[in-house]
Amino acid sequence: MERQQTQQPAVLISQPEKRWALLSQRACFSFRFSCCGVSDPNVMAEKPVWEQIGEGFVQHYYQQFDTNRQNLADIYTDSSCLTWEGEGFQGKNGIMGKINSLPFKTIQHSITAQDHQPTPDSCVLSMVVGQLKADDDQVMGFHQMFLLKNIDSKWICSNDVFRLALHNFGH
Amino acid sequence: MERQQTQQPAVLISQPEKRWALLSQRACFSFRFSCCGVSDPNVMAEKPVWEQIGEGFVQHYYQQFDTNRQNLADIYTDSSCLTWEGEGFQGKNGIMGKINSLPFKTIQHSITAQDHQPTPDSCVLSMVVGQLKADDDQVMGFHQMFLLKNIDSKWICSNDVFRLALHNFGH
């Protein structure tokens, strides 16, 4: 299945976070619906554009989360959903209320693996596996997924699910 | 944001797998885009319909995976994407080629937690955390996410990402 193609400039920015900022402003975004293919001849030597968008988002998200998490309000809309450890929150205010109320002062995320896919509705789906350290607590595993959607020429996070990896290990 | 509503019968089937079979045949599916609300007055006492769809799918998927995994071909289309431990596969044949070639004879999945959300494009997004035991190997943690989409009155899996939880624990 092939999505409509539009002329796009090459995306050659090497820093994922700057790439996220650039991509989030692109008015037209489209890609072939292919997991493995390259979306645009201009970026033939680059990763597929949805992978660039996903990686840029992931770097941006955790950098903001670890340094100034109230800035994350920019990535959500009033229709966004967050499920945090099984508890649901909706909308920018609901989500930011939860994120800002998390009971630690400092946190550091470390990404172990991230996977990105294009969806049939021209979104980008990202799954992240990693570790986090909050205040003086022990390091914990976590996994998180995001659905990124282009709305009004801006990439936003429409869906966000977070779980600590406390309970999925055998003995 | 509210999706168009259609009249739907109450979904009162208690077994998730049967519910999946029923729901997958429903011609019209729509829901309010709300993480916490109830989608349909007819199922006021039930879980939101996307949660029923997600739970039914998850039970169906792992039951088939553990007993007769070639049956999973039914849930994918030629546009579906699978990322398995970082490796990408596309289409029913590509995905089933990978699933059928996995090098174990027996496998058992155990679900620890599952989260489901509706998406802005009327899909269902599911994240699963659990454990698996393949042949005589040790129990391993895993996480998997699915994007479920209604195409031609049938629910299919358009996106599937799987990772073992081997590397996201600190020491």
Short mmCIF file of C-alpha atoms in Angstrom, two decimals:
data_model
loop_
_atom_site.label_atom_id
_atom_site.label_comp_id
_atom_site.label_asym_id
_atom_site.label_seq_id
_atom_site.Cartn_x
_atom_site.Cartn_y
_atom_site.Cartn_z
CA MET A 1 0.00 0.00 0.00
CA GLU A 2 1.48 3.30 -0.99
CA ARG A 3 0.64 6.66 0.51
CA GLN A 4 0.45 9.79 -1.57
CA GLN A 5 3.88 11.26 -2.12
CA THR A 6 4.69 14.94 -1.93
CA GLN A 7 7.91 16.74 -2.69
CA GLN A 8 9.89 17.10 0.47
CA PRO A 9 13.33 18.50 1.17
CA ALA A 10 16.02 16.08 2.20
CA VAL A 11 16.23 15.58 5.93
CA LEU A 12 19.89 15.67 6.68
CA ILE A 13 19.96 16.98 10.18
CA SER A 14 22.05 14.62 12.22
CA GLN A 15 20.80 15.51 15.68
CA PRO A 16 17.51 13.75 16.36
CA GLU A 17 16.12 16.48 18.57
CA LYS A 18 16.66 19.20 15.99
CA ARG A 19 15.24 16.86 13.42
CA TRP A 20 12.13 16.47 15.57
CA ALA A 21 11.73 20.22 15.75
CA LEU A 22 12.10 20.51 12.00
CA LEU A 23 9.87 17.61 11.17
CA SER A 24 7.19 18.75 13.56
CA GLN A 25 6.82 21.88 11.47
CA ARG A 26 6.59 20.20 8.10
CA ALA A 27 3.31 21.07 6.52
CA CYS A 28 3.01 17.99 4.36
CA PHE A 29 3.99 14.61 5.56
CA SER A 30 3.40 11.35 3.83
CA PHE A 31 5.22 8.09 3.49
CA ARG A 32 5.01 4.73 1.88
CA PHE A 33 3.43 2.24 4.21
CA SER A 34 6.42 -0.01 4.39
CA CYS A 35 8.30 -1.21 7.43
CA CYS A 36 11.58 -1.66 5.71
CA GLY A 37 11.54 0.56 2.65
CA VAL A 38 12.75 4.09 2.22
CA SER A 39 10.04 6.68 2.07
CA ASP A 40 11.52 9.38 -0.08
CA PRO A 41 14.20 9.38 -2.79
CA ASN A 42 15.70 12.48 -1.22
CA VAL A 43 16.45 10.61 1.95
CA MET A 44 17.59 7.42 0.25
CA ALA A 45 20.78 7.33 2.29
CA GLU A 46 18.92 8.17 5.48
CA LYS A 47 16.59 6.21 7.69
CA PRO A 48 12.90 6.10 6.72
CA VAL A 49 11.20 9.35 7.63
CA TRP A 50 8.91 7.78 10.24
CA GLU A 51 11.99 6.42 12.01
CA GLN A 52 13.53 9.88 12.00
CA ILE A 53 10.32 11.33 13.40
CA GLY A 54 10.05 8.61 16.03
CA GLU A 55 13.68 8.89 17.10
CA GLY A 56 13.53 12.66 17.18
CA PHE A 57 10.41 12.53 19.30
CA VAL A 58 11.84 9.96 21.71
CA GLN A 59 14.99 11.98 22.27
CA HIS A 60 12.97 15.16 22.73
CA TYR A 61 10.48 13.53 25.10
CA TYR A 62 12.99 12.01 27.52
CA GLN A 63 15.26 15.02 27.43
CA GLN A 64 12.35 17.25 28.42
CA PHE A 65 11.09 14.72 30.94
CA ASP A 66 14.49 14.57 32.66
CA THR A 67 15.17 18.31 32.68
CA ASN A 68 11.91 20.25 32.66
CA ARG A 69 8.94 17.99 32.34
CA GLN A 70 6.29 20.70 32.31
CA ASN A 71 7.53 21.48 28.79
CA LEU A 72 5.94 18.22 27.67
CA ALA A 73 2.60 20.05 27.54
CA ASP A 74 3.56 21.08 24.00
CA ILE A 75 3.36 17.54 22.68
CA TYR A 76 -0.18 16.75 23.85
CA THR A 77 -3.57 18.02 22.72
CA ASP A 78 -6.92 18.04 24.48
CA SER A 79 -7.68 14.69 22.83
CA SER A 80 -4.46 12.94 23.83
CA CYS A 81 -4.62 9.85 26.05
CA LEU A 82 -2.12 8.72 28.64
CA THR A 83 -2.26 5.40 30.49
CA TRP A 84 0.28 5.50 33.31
CA GLU A 85 0.74 2.25 35.19
CA GLY A 86 -2.83 1.29 34.28
CA GLU A 87 -4.42 4.62 35.20
CA GLY A 88 -6.01 6.67 32.40
CA PHE A 89 -5.71 10.43 31.82
CA GLN A 90 -7.08 12.48 28.96
CA GLY A 91 -6.23 15.84 27.47
CA LYS A 92 -3.27 18.13 27.90
CA ASN A 93 -4.36 19.25 31.36
CA GLY A 94 -5.17 15.80 32.66
CA ILE A 95 -1.93 14.36 31.36
CA MET A 96 0.25 17.20 32.57
CA GLY A 97 -1.47 17.07 35.95
CA LYS A 98 -0.30 13.49 36.28
CA ILE A 99 3.19 14.08 34.92
CA ASN A 100 3.77 17.11 37.14
CA SER A 101 2.51 15.29 40.23
CA LEU A 102 4.88 12.34 39.94
CA PRO A 103 6.56 12.09 43.34
CA PHE A 104 10.23 12.40 42.50
CA LYS A 105 12.50 15.39 42.17
CA THR A 106 15.03 14.06 39.71
CA ILE A 107 14.79 11.38 37.08
CA GLN A 108 17.07 10.01 34.41
CA HIS A 109 15.90 7.83 31.53
CA SER A 110 18.21 5.60 29.55
CA ILE A 111 16.92 4.11 26.29
CA THR A 112 17.84 0.50 25.57
CA ALA A 113 15.84 -0.03 22.38
CA GLN A 114 13.29 1.82 20.32
CA ASP A 115 11.16 0.61 17.42
CA HIS A 116 9.14 2.78 15.05
CA GLN A 117 6.52 1.92 12.45
CA PRO A 118 4.27 3.88 10.10
CA THR A 119 0.56 3.23 10.53
CA PRO A 120 -2.16 3.02 7.85
CA ASP A 121 -3.40 6.46 8.94
CA SER A 122 -0.03 8.12 8.40
CA CYS A 123 0.88 8.18 12.05
CA VAL A 124 4.10 6.97 13.63
CA LEU A 125 3.99 4.27 16.30
CA SER A 126 6.94 4.04 18.69
CA MET A 127 7.83 1.53 21.38
CA VAL A 128 10.62 2.29 23.83
CA VAL A 129 12.35 -0.04 26.27
CA GLY A 130 14.74 1.36 28.81
CA GLN A 131 15.75 2.03 32.37
CA LEU A 132 15.05 4.93 34.69
CA LYS A 133 16.42 6.13 37.97
CA ALA A 134 14.24 8.39 40.11
CA ASP A 135 15.91 10.22 43.03
CA ASP A 136 17.79 7.63 45.07
CA ASP A 137 15.60 4.68 44.11
CA GLN A 138 17.09 1.66 42.44
CA VAL A 139 17.24 1.58 38.65
CA MET A 140 14.01 0.22 37.18
CA GLY A 141 13.11 -1.04 33.74
CA PHE A 142 10.26 0.59 31.87
CA HIS A 143 8.46 0.40 28.54
CA GLN A 144 6.48 3.10 26.88
CA MET A 145 4.69 3.50 23.60
CA PHE A 146 3.61 6.57 21.69
CA LEU A 147 1.35 7.22 18.73
CA LEU A 148 2.43 10.38 16.91
CA LYS A 149 0.02 12.16 14.61
CA ASN A 150 0.38 15.16 12.36
CA ILE A 151 -2.40 17.62 13.21
CA ASP A 152 -2.50 21.11 11.71
CA SER A 153 1.04 20.69 10.37
CA LYS A 154 2.43 19.78 13.76
CA TRP A 155 3.38 16.39 15.16
CA ILE A 156 1.69 15.65 18.45
CA CYS A 157 1.40 12.62 20.73
CA SER A 158 -2.16 11.31 20.58
CA ASN A 159 -1.55 8.18 22.66
CA ASP A 160 0.96 7.41 25.38
CA VAL A 161 1.17 4.23 27.49
CA PHE A 162 3.75 3.76 30.25
CA ARG A 163 4.54 0.74 32.42
CA LEU A 164 7.34 -0.04 34.81
CA ALA A 165 8.92 -3.42 34.11
CA LEU A 166 8.66 -4.56 37.69
CA HIS A 167 6.49 -7.58 37.22
CA ASN A 168 7.36 -9.24 33.97
CA PHE A 169 10.35 -11.26 35.06
CA GLY A 170 10.43 -14.87 36.02
CA HIS A 171 12.56 -16.35 38.78
CA MET B 1 -13.39 14.97 20.59
CA GLU B 2 -16.32 12.76 19.80
CA ARG B 3 -16.54 10.20 17.05
CA GLN B 4 -19.69 9.59 15.12
CA GLN B 5 -21.98 7.26 17.00
CA THR B 6 -23.95 4.42 15.47
CA GLN B 7 -26.51 2.14 17.01
CA GLN B 8 -24.83 -0.98 18.26
CA PRO B 9 -26.11 -3.98 20.13
CA ALA B 10 -24.95 -4.47 23.67
CA VAL B 11 -21.82 -6.56 23.97
CA LEU B 12 -22.47 -8.92 26.79
CA ILE B 13 -20.35 -11.87 25.91
CA SER B 14 -18.24 -12.65 28.90
CA GLN B 15 -15.48 -14.64 27.23
CA PRO B 16 -12.98 -12.30 25.63
CA GLU B 17 -12.12 -14.62 22.78
CA LYS B 18 -15.73 -15.04 21.72
CA ARG B 19 -16.12 -11.32 22.14
CA TRP B 20 -13.18 -10.81 19.77
CA ALA B 21 -14.81 -13.05 17.18
CA LEU B 22 -18.08 -11.16 17.50
CA LEU B 23 -16.55 -7.73 17.51
CA SER B 24 -14.36 -8.51 14.55
CA GLN B 25 -17.46 -9.04 12.48
CA ARG B 26 -19.23 -5.85 13.47
CA ALA B 27 -19.88 -3.79 10.38
CA CYS B 28 -19.97 -0.41 12.05
CA PHE B 29 -17.66 0.48 14.83
CA SER B 30 -17.19 3.84 16.39
CA PHE B 31 -16.44 5.15 19.82
CA ARG B 32 -16.02 8.31 21.73
CA PHE B 33 -12.38 9.27 21.86
CA SER B 34 -12.08 9.08 25.59
CA CYS B 35 -9.67 7.10 27.69
CA CYS B 36 -11.90 6.80 30.67
CA GLY B 37 -15.45 7.21 29.44
CA VAL B 38 -17.93 4.63 28.29
CA SER B 39 -18.39 4.46 24.57
CA ASP B 40 -21.92 3.29 24.17
CA PRO B 41 -24.99 3.65 26.40
CA ASN B 42 -25.79 0.00 25.70
CA VAL B 43 -22.60 -1.14 27.35
CA MET B 44 -22.76 1.33 30.23
CA ALA B 45 -22.13 -1.42 32.75
CA GLU B 46 -19.35 -2.93 30.66
CA LYS B 47 -15.82 -1.88 29.91
CA PRO B 48 -15.33 0.63 27.07
CA VAL B 49 -15.66 -1.10 23.73
CA TRP B 50 -12.05 -0.52 22.72
CA GLU B 51 -10.96 -2.26 25.92
CA GLN B 52 -13.20 -5.21 25.09
CA ILE B 53 -11.77 -5.34 21.58
CA GLY B 54 -8.20 -5.06 22.85
CA GLU B 55 -8.66 -7.69 25.56
CA GLY B 56 -10.42 -10.05 23.18
CA PHE B 57 -7.66 -9.65 20.65
CA VAL B 58 -4.90 -10.19 23.21
CA GLN B 59 -6.49 -13.38 24.50
CA HIS B 60 -7.06 -14.63 20.97
CA TYR B 61 -3.55 -13.76 19.83
CA TYR B 62 -1.65 -15.51 22.62
CA GLN B 63 -3.97 -18.50 22.66
CA GLN B 64 -3.36 -19.01 18.96
CA PHE B 65 0.34 -18.30 19.34
CA ASP B 66 0.68 -20.93 22.06
CA THR B 67 -1.39 -23.64 20.37
CA ASN B 68 -1.32 -23.21 16.60
CA ARG B 69 0.51 -20.11 15.57
CA GLN B 70 -0.01 -20.44 11.83
CA ASN B 71 -3.63 -19.45 12.53
CA LEU B 72 -2.38 -15.95 13.25
CA ALA B 73 -2.32 -15.34 9.50
CA ASP B 74 -5.97 -14.35 9.83
CA ILE B 75 -5.20 -11.25 11.85
CA TYR B 76 -2.71 -9.68 9.43
CA THR B 77 -3.15 -8.09 6.01
CA ASP B 78 -0.67 -7.46 3.23
CA SER B 79 -0.07 -4.01 4.69
CA SER B 80 0.57 -5.13 8.26
CA CYS B 81 3.96 -4.44 9.85
CA LEU B 82 5.79 -6.54 12.42
CA THR B 83 8.98 -5.49 14.18
CA TRP B 84 10.36 -8.51 16.02
CA GLU B 85 13.36 -7.80 18.24
CA GLY B 86 14.27 -4.88 15.99
CA GLU B 87 13.85 -6.71 12.68
CA GLY B 88 11.10 -5.55 10.33
CA PHE B 89 8.64 -7.69 8.35
CA GLN B 90 5.77 -6.58 6.18
CA GLY B 91 2.62 -8.23 4.93
CA LYS B 92 0.83 -11.41 5.92
CA ASN B 93 3.40 -13.63 4.20
CA GLY B 94 6.44 -11.83 5.55
CA ILE B 95 5.07 -11.76 9.07
CA MET B 96 3.91 -15.38 9.07
CA GLY B 97 7.24 -16.45 7.61
CA LYS B 98 8.92 -14.97 10.67
CA ILE B 99 6.40 -16.30 13.18
CA ASN B 100 6.47 -19.81 11.74
CA SER B 101 10.26 -19.88 11.65
CA LEU B 102 10.75 -19.05 15.32
CA PRO B 103 13.07 -21.76 16.67
CA PHE B 104 11.03 -23.32 19.46
CA LYS B 105 8.54 -26.13 19.51
CA THR B 106 6.41 -25.09 22.45
CA ILE B 107 5.75 -21.71 23.98
CA GLN B 108 3.56 -20.41 26.75
CA HIS B 109 2.72 -16.75 27.26
CA SER B 110 1.50 -15.33 30.53
CA ILE B 111 0.06 -11.81 30.55
CA THR B 112 0.99 -9.58 33.46
CA ALA B 113 -0.64 -6.33 32.33
CA GLN B 114 -2.39 -4.99 29.29
CA ASP B 115 -3.43 -1.45 28.44
CA HIS B 116 -5.76 -0.36 25.66
CA GLN B 117 -6.59 3.04 24.19
CA PRO B 118 -8.70 4.34 21.35
CA THR B 119 -6.83 6.36 18.73
CA PRO B 120 -7.99 9.46 16.82
CA ASP B 121 -8.44 7.28 13.71
CA SER B 122 -10.81 4.85 15.46
CA CYS B 123 -8.21 2.17 15.96
CA VAL B 124 -7.37 0.37 19.20
CA LEU B 125 -3.85 0.54 20.57
CA SER B 126 -2.78 -2.23 22.96
CA MET B 127 0.36 -2.70 25.02
CA VAL B 128 1.04 -6.04 26.69
CA VAL B 129 3.61 -6.90 29.34
CA GLY B 130 4.17 -10.50 30.30
CA GLN B 131 6.36 -13.54 30.54
CA LEU B 132 6.98 -16.39 28.14
CA LYS B 133 8.55 -19.79 28.37
CA ALA B 134 9.86 -21.39 25.16
CA ASP B 135 10.72 -25.11 25.27
CA ASP B 136 13.05 -25.65 28.23
CA ASP B 137 14.48 -22.14 28.26
CA GLN B 138 14.16 -19.98 31.33
CA VAL B 139 11.13 -17.76 31.68
CA MET B 140 11.68 -14.40 29.98
CA GLY B 141 9.86 -11.11 30.19
CA PHE B 142 8.46 -9.58 27.03
CA HIS B 143 6.47 -6.58 25.86
CA GLN B 144 4.42 -6.29 22.74
CA MET B 145 2.17 -3.67 21.23
CA PHE B 146 -0.56 -3.92 18.63
CA LEU B 147 -2.52 -1.43 16.58
CA LEU B 148 -5.92 -2.87 15.66
CA LYS B 149 -7.88 -1.40 12.78
CA ASN B 150 -11.31 -2.12 11.38
CA ILE B 151 -10.95 -2.77 7.64
CA ASP B 152 -13.87 -4.03 5.56
CA SER B 153 -15.88 -4.77 8.69
CA LYS B 154 -13.16 -6.90 10.20
CA TRP B 155 -10.65 -6.09 12.92
CA ILE B 156 -7.09 -6.72 11.84
CA CYS B 157 -3.66 -6.03 13.30
CA SER B 158 -1.96 -3.33 11.23
CA ASN B 159 1.07 -2.90 13.49
CA ASP B 160 2.83 -5.32 15.82
CA VAL B 161 6.05 -4.69 17.78
CA PHE B 162 7.66 -7.33 20.00
CA ARG B 163 10.67 -7.14 22.32
CA LEU B 164 12.08 -9.48 24.91
CA ALA B 165 12.70 -7.74 28.22
CA LEU B 166 16.23 -9.02 28.49
CA HIS B 167 18.07 -5.76 28.50
CA ASN B 168 16.05 -3.20 30.38
CA PHE B 169 17.01 -4.09 33.90
CA GLY B 170 19.66 -2.43 35.96
CA HIS B 171 22.00 -4.21 38.36
#
